[in-house]
Amino acid sequence: MIPRENPLEVTRIQGVCSGRSSAGNVVMRSCESTPPVFKAVSTARASLRGLLIVVLAFGACCSTTLLAQAPALPLVAFEKSVQNLVERNQGAIVSIARVRPSATEMIVGPDQRVTRLDPLDPDFVPNEFASGILIRGANPQEPVVLTCYHAVRNGQRYGQPVKGDQSRLFVTFAGRKGCWATVFAADPRSDLAVLALDSGALRSGDMNLTPLELGRADEMTKGQFVLLLGNPYAIARDGSASVTMGMISNMTRRPPPDPLVARDDSRKAKPTIHYFGTLWQVDARLSLGMSGAAAINLNGELVGMGSSLAALDGYEKSSGFVVPFDAGVRRIVESLIRGEEVEYGFLGVSLNRAPVVIPRAIEGYPRVLYGTQVEMAYPYSPAWNGRIEPGDIVLEIGGVRILQGDDLMREVGLKAPGTVVPFKVLRGQQELQLSVRLGKWPVDWEDQIVASGARRSALRGLTVDYSTGRWKLLPQPIRFLPGVLVTEIVAESAGSRAGLHVGDFITEVNGQPVGTPAEFTTLVTAAAGKLKLTLADGRQVTVEAE
């Protein structure tokens, strides 16, 4: 319903009323009584009144114009700042084409095939597109591309030829130049991957690449705005990234679980860390091709990366998800830049998913309590070693309030193994402060992890990991053992000759207990001669010096 206009709209401006009649004429009149000085001489009064009306009418017109312009000035300045941000950052946004070898040939007639392998050809149509962000690599002279793992899954790996049904990856830059790339490191649990660009193309020097620095999303809050730069289709065709703006509608969001997977099987129903609530929800729809888009705050900082997880059925189509570059995600990205396997914190508990209800009143706590209750702390798990007991209600981890079990999984998972984390728990009617050294989340998708560099060097032919580090090497039924786990043995090495095997658990080195790979490295490096190793099954093994 449209409101009716007043026949005379009046505005008070410094003692003068101005208005517009229904005929559209501007009407000016004084809102104050006539000053006494004008009553002295009627002729002078009339002259002065006429002059005053002219002056005030001119002033009112100027004031009205300024009032109309004033609200627009901040918007113009804001618009200009957005344009500057786009100009500074759009050159670091790239398009990634996933090209299957079978799609590089076109049949044009009997016994005639035309090979079209040039992704810069305007007629070239790749199998799939994604966006990516140029960031600094381990070598500052060689930038790398950060993108979503699902966008480059099964892509050619760094230092290896194309195998089987693997796809080749072509990266197109802002100037419509491009080069081939390979998966340098990839982590399915965070859905992040880093691509290495063809070294020959980088050495040519004509790419003029300007990577972005990782920003800090830790201080971002709901209600702040981010620019999203992506659209791989446009980048591939004309080199220009598209930009949209969205407000952070909410934080610690999660994508909908797969309805075909049982909810009690968390390892399958929640295959990435994001299902525990790591994402920002923004009020900008991100299509499937916007996976890997850059999220820039109004200070020009790269604070996150777009994900197309919201394009799945079951979520608002007008919303998008952003992976924020907070401390936990920055740690993951830094591991990938070094080419290492990403490691996640692990506690080793089973949780009661029901709301926490206190059986009787406890001073300072509501009956229905926030937090999550521990059903079991597995023997020799980090929780067991940290004195967490069944029935404990976890209230806080590292100062972060825990509202439900997913919060606990998120806060523990985003921290590195070996980190000592303060826990606030309620045991009975007593609030306790505990310190727990986290273990490593058991990896159960080794074939999907891409790591071009080794996180740990082999010592005497042995590469070890946290005792919880590999799901397939844990004893069945699942239980946790002390010590470190042997994950690799170099053939014909001292460790191999000593009769050690992949899957052995080492609990002592020369009589000293060992619980982490770092402790194992320290003890072995300090030993000049033979090593006497004690295994979890009671065996004693002597490893000669190399």
PDB file of C-alpha atoms in Angstrom, residues 98-99 152-163 165-169 181-184:
ATOM      1  CA  ARG A  98      39.751 -30.545 -14.471  1.00  0.00           C
ATOM      2  CA  VAL A  99      40.435 -32.306 -17.768  1.00  0.00           C
ATOM      3  CA  VAL A 152      40.552 -31.524  -7.589  1.00  0.00           C
ATOM      4  CA  ARG A 153      39.925 -35.008  -6.228  1.00  0.00           C
ATOM      5  CA  ASN A 154      41.649 -37.621  -8.378  1.00  0.00           C
ATOM      6  CA  GLY A 155      43.778 -34.975 -10.068  1.00  0.00           C
ATOM      7  CA  GLN A 156      47.342 -35.657 -11.210  1.00  0.00           C
ATOM      8  CA  ARG A 157      49.688 -35.740  -8.226  1.00  0.00           C
ATOM      9  CA  TYR A 158      52.896 -33.776  -7.850  1.00  0.00           C
ATOM     10  CA  GLY A 159      55.975 -35.474  -9.303  1.00  0.00           C
ATOM     11  CA  GLN A 160      53.965 -38.337 -10.822  1.00  0.00           C
ATOM     12  CA  PRO A 161      52.621 -39.064 -14.315  1.00  0.00           C
ATOM     13  CA  VAL A 162      48.902 -39.192 -14.970  1.00  0.00           C
ATOM     14  CA  LYS A 163      47.619 -42.588 -13.843  1.00  0.00           C
ATOM     15  CA  ASP A 165      41.430 -42.238 -14.760  1.00  0.00           C
ATOM     16  CA  GLN A 166      43.225 -39.303 -13.131  1.00  0.00           C
ATOM     17  CA  SER A 167      42.453 -35.837 -14.496  1.00  0.00           C
ATOM     18  CA  ARG A 168      44.900 -33.164 -15.544  1.00  0.00           C
ATOM     19  CA  LEU A 169      44.500 -29.749 -13.940  1.00  0.00           C
ATOM     20  CA  ALA A 181      49.238 -27.830 -12.214  1.00  0.00           C
ATOM     21  CA  THR A 182      49.433 -30.892  -9.969  1.00  0.00           C
ATOM     22  CA  VAL A 183      48.084 -31.704  -6.511  1.00  0.00           C
ATOM     23  CA  PHE A 184      50.948 -30.896  -4.146  1.00  0.00           C
TER      24      PHE A 184
END
